[in-house]
Amino acid sequence: MPRCFWCTDDPLYMAYHDEEWGVPQRDPGKLFELLLLEGFQAGLSWITVLKKRERYREVLFGFDPARLAAMSDAEIEERMQDPGIIRNRLKLNAARQNARAWLELEDPVELLWSFVGGKPRINRFRDRSDVPAVTPEAEAMSKALKKKGFTFVGPTICYAYMQAAGMVMDHTLDCDRYIELG
């Protein structure tokens, strides 16, 4: 099956590409998890995060925002010792802060999807050079989320988030998933 340029032959990566990436997601819990994972990915490869996702689910209370928001400094320190996750204090603190900010949102799904007018934006990119790293919509999302107290939500992270959550469909034209999702 032809896949997007970024997908390697790692079975975990192929499954993510084939089953998750670019599929419109409106479940608040999954959107929250994905937002945190995108933040953990900053400066690293996505496959690194994918390989650690299950452990993150275990140590971050299944990405339950209420439980994460109440996480103590001692609990963050415990996680800093866990080799199964990316041990970055700033990112762990951001997960707690982002949980707190998430809980303050009236309707997180509506807010997040508002940056694409509530429906997936279907792009028609021929190859990797056509796919942007940032768009005006991602910049607007980043600015709005920061204003609401989120961290690790820069424009590049927000665009990757929009791609992953299917807010924008960026499978390239030569990818089989383009036909299925476009």
CSV table of C-alpha atoms in Angstrom, one decimal:
chain,number,residue,atom,x,y,z
A,1,MET,CA,0.0,0.0,0.0
A,2,PRO,CA,1.5,3.4,-0.9
A,3,ARG,CA,1.8,5.6,2.2
A,4,CYS,CA,2.8,9.2,2.9
A,5,PHE,CA,6.5,10.0,2.7
A,6,TRP,CA,7.0,10.3,6.4
A,7,CYS,CA,5.8,6.8,7.2
A,8,THR,CA,8.6,4.3,7.8
A,9,ASP,CA,8.4,0.5,7.7
A,10,ASP,CA,8.0,0.3,11.5
A,11,PRO,CA,4.7,-1.7,12.1
A,12,LEU,CA,3.7,0.8,14.8
A,13,TYR,CA,4.2,3.7,12.5
A,14,MET,CA,2.4,2.0,9.6
A,15,ALA,CA,-0.6,1.2,11.8
A,16,TYR,CA,-0.7,4.8,13.1
A,17,HIS,CA,-0.6,6.1,9.5
A,18,ASP,CA,-3.2,3.6,8.2
A,19,GLU,CA,-5.7,3.8,11.1
A,20,GLU,CA,-5.3,7.1,13.0
A,21,TRP,CA,-3.5,9.9,11.3
A,22,GLY,CA,-5.8,12.3,9.4
A,23,VAL,CA,-9.0,10.6,10.6
A,24,PRO,CA,-11.4,13.2,11.9
A,25,GLN,CA,-11.4,12.9,15.7
A,26,ARG,CA,-14.1,14.5,17.9
A,27,ASP,CA,-13.8,12.5,21.1
A,28,PRO,CA,-12.7,15.0,23.8
A,29,GLY,CA,-10.6,12.4,25.6
A,30,LYS,CA,-8.7,11.4,22.5
A,31,LEU,CA,-8.2,15.0,21.4
A,32,PHE,CA,-6.8,15.8,24.8
A,33,GLU,CA,-4.4,12.8,24.7
A,34,LEU,CA,-3.3,13.7,21.2
A,35,LEU,CA,-2.7,17.4,22.2
A,36,LEU,CA,-0.4,16.3,25.1
A,37,LEU,CA,1.4,13.7,23.0
A,38,GLU,CA,2.1,16.4,20.4
A,39,GLY,CA,3.6,18.5,23.1
A,40,PHE,CA,5.8,15.6,24.3
A,41,GLN,CA,6.9,15.2,20.7
A,42,ALA,CA,8.4,18.7,20.4
A,43,GLY,CA,12.0,18.4,19.3
A,44,LEU,CA,11.7,14.6,18.8
A,45,SER,CA,10.4,12.2,16.2
A,46,TRP,CA,6.8,11.1,16.3
A,47,ILE,CA,7.8,7.4,16.4
A,48,THR,CA,9.6,8.1,19.7
A,49,VAL,CA,6.3,9.3,21.2
A,50,LEU,CA,4.3,6.4,19.6
A,51,LYS,CA,6.6,3.9,21.1
A,52,LYS,CA,6.0,5.5,24.5
A,53,ARG,CA,2.3,6.1,24.2
A,54,GLU,CA,1.1,3.1,26.2
A,55,ARG,CA,3.4,3.9,29.0
A,56,TYR,CA,2.2,7.5,29.0
A,57,ARG,CA,-1.3,6.2,29.3
A,58,GLU,CA,-0.3,4.3,32.4
A,59,VAL,CA,1.6,7.0,34.2
A,60,LEU,CA,-0.6,9.9,33.2
A,61,PHE,CA,-3.8,8.4,34.5
A,62,GLY,CA,-5.2,7.4,31.1
A,63,PHE,CA,-4.9,11.1,30.1
A,64,ASP,CA,-7.8,11.9,32.5
A,65,PRO,CA,-7.6,15.7,32.6
A,66,ALA,CA,-9.1,16.0,36.1
A,67,ARG,CA,-6.5,13.5,37.6
A,68,LEU,CA,-3.7,15.1,35.6
A,69,ALA,CA,-4.6,18.6,36.7
A,70,ALA,CA,-4.3,17.4,40.3
A,71,MET,CA,-1.0,15.7,39.8
A,72,SER,CA,1.4,16.8,42.6
A,73,ASP,CA,5.0,17.9,42.2
A,74,ALA,CA,6.0,14.6,43.9
A,75,GLU,CA,4.1,12.6,41.2
A,76,ILE,CA,5.9,14.6,38.5
A,77,GLU,CA,9.2,13.8,40.2
A,78,GLU,CA,8.3,10.1,40.2
A,79,ARG,CA,7.6,10.2,36.4
A,80,MET,CA,11.0,11.9,35.9
A,81,GLN,CA,12.5,8.6,37.0
A,82,ASP,CA,10.5,6.5,34.5
A,83,PRO,CA,12.6,5.4,31.5
A,84,GLY,CA,9.4,4.5,29.7
A,85,ILE,CA,8.5,8.1,29.0
A,86,ILE,CA,10.3,11.2,27.7
A,87,ARG,CA,11.7,12.5,31.0
A,88,ASN,CA,11.4,16.2,30.5
A,89,ARG,CA,10.2,18.2,33.5
A,90,LEU,CA,9.0,21.1,31.3
A,91,LYS,CA,6.8,18.8,29.3
A,92,LEU,CA,5.5,17.0,32.3
A,93,ASN,CA,4.6,20.3,34.0
A,94,ALA,CA,3.0,21.3,30.7
A,95,ALA,CA,0.8,18.2,30.7
A,96,ARG,CA,-0.4,19.2,34.2
A,97,GLN,CA,-0.9,22.8,33.1
A,98,ASN,CA,-2.7,21.8,29.9
A,99,ALA,CA,-5.0,19.6,31.9
A,100,ARG,CA,-5.9,22.5,34.1
A,101,ALA,CA,-6.5,24.7,31.0
A,102,TRP,CA,-8.5,22.0,29.3
A,103,LEU,CA,-10.9,21.7,32.3
A,104,GLU,CA,-11.6,25.4,32.0
A,105,LEU,CA,-12.8,25.1,28.4
A,106,GLU,CA,-16.5,25.2,27.9
A,107,ASP,CA,-16.4,22.9,24.9
A,108,PRO,CA,-12.9,21.9,23.9
A,109,VAL,CA,-14.1,20.0,20.8
A,110,GLU,CA,-16.0,23.0,19.4
A,111,LEU,CA,-13.1,25.3,20.1
A,112,LEU,CA,-10.4,23.1,18.5
A,113,TRP,CA,-12.5,22.4,15.4
A,114,SER,CA,-13.5,26.1,15.0
A,115,PHE,CA,-10.1,26.8,13.5
A,116,VAL,CA,-11.1,24.8,10.4
A,117,GLY,CA,-14.8,25.9,10.4
A,118,GLY,CA,-16.0,22.7,12.1
A,119,LYS,CA,-15.2,20.3,9.3
A,120,PRO,CA,-12.0,18.7,7.9
A,121,ARG,CA,-10.1,20.7,5.4
A,122,ILE,CA,-9.1,18.4,2.6
A,123,ASN,CA,-5.8,19.4,1.1
A,124,ARG,CA,-4.4,18.2,-2.3
A,125,PHE,CA,-0.7,17.9,-1.8
A,126,ARG,CA,1.3,16.1,-4.4
A,127,ASP,CA,4.5,15.6,-2.4
A,128,ARG,CA,6.3,16.5,0.8
A,129,SER,CA,7.4,19.9,-0.5
A,130,ASP,CA,3.8,21.0,-0.7
A,131,VAL,CA,2.9,20.1,2.9
A,132,PRO,CA,3.3,23.2,5.2
A,133,ALA,CA,4.7,23.0,8.7
A,134,VAL,CA,2.5,25.9,9.8
A,135,THR,CA,-0.6,27.6,8.5
A,136,PRO,CA,-2.5,30.7,9.6
A,137,GLU,CA,-5.1,28.4,11.2
A,138,ALA,CA,-2.4,26.7,13.3
A,139,GLU,CA,-1.1,30.1,14.3
A,140,ALA,CA,-4.6,31.2,15.4
A,141,MET,CA,-5.0,27.9,17.3
A,142,SER,CA,-1.7,28.4,19.0
A,143,LYS,CA,-2.5,32.0,20.0
A,144,ALA,CA,-5.9,31.1,21.3
A,145,LEU,CA,-4.7,28.1,23.3
A,146,LYS,CA,-1.8,30.1,24.9
A,147,LYS,CA,-4.3,32.8,25.8
A,148,LYS,CA,-6.3,30.1,27.6
A,149,GLY,CA,-3.3,29.0,29.6
A,150,PHE,CA,-1.9,26.1,27.5
A,151,THR,CA,1.8,25.6,27.0
A,152,PHE,CA,3.8,23.5,24.4
A,153,VAL,CA,1.2,24.6,21.8
A,154,GLY,CA,3.3,26.6,19.3
A,155,PRO,CA,2.1,26.9,15.7
A,156,THR,CA,4.1,23.9,14.4
A,157,ILE,CA,2.8,21.7,17.2
A,158,CYS,CA,-0.7,22.9,16.5
A,159,TYR,CA,-0.4,22.1,12.8
A,160,ALA,CA,0.9,18.6,13.5
A,161,TYR,CA,-2.0,18.3,15.9
A,162,MET,CA,-4.5,19.4,13.3
A,163,GLN,CA,-3.1,16.8,10.8
A,164,ALA,CA,-3.1,14.0,13.4
A,165,ALA,CA,-6.7,14.8,14.5
A,166,GLY,CA,-8.0,15.0,11.0
A,167,MET,CA,-8.9,18.7,11.2
A,168,VAL,CA,-6.8,18.9,8.0
A,169,MET,CA,-6.3,15.9,5.8
A,170,ASP,CA,-2.7,16.0,4.6
A,171,HIS,CA,-2.3,12.5,3.2
A,172,THR,CA,-0.6,13.2,-0.1
A,173,LEU,CA,-2.2,12.4,-3.4
A,174,ASP,CA,0.0,9.3,-3.9
A,175,CYS,CA,-1.1,7.8,-0.6
A,176,ASP,CA,-3.9,5.2,-0.5
A,177,ARG,CA,-5.4,6.9,2.5
A,178,TYR,CA,-5.9,10.1,0.5
A,179,ILE,CA,-8.6,8.2,-1.6
A,180,GLU,CA,-10.2,6.8,1.6
A,181,LEU,CA,-10.3,10.1,3.6
A,182,GLY,CA,-10.5,12.7,0.8
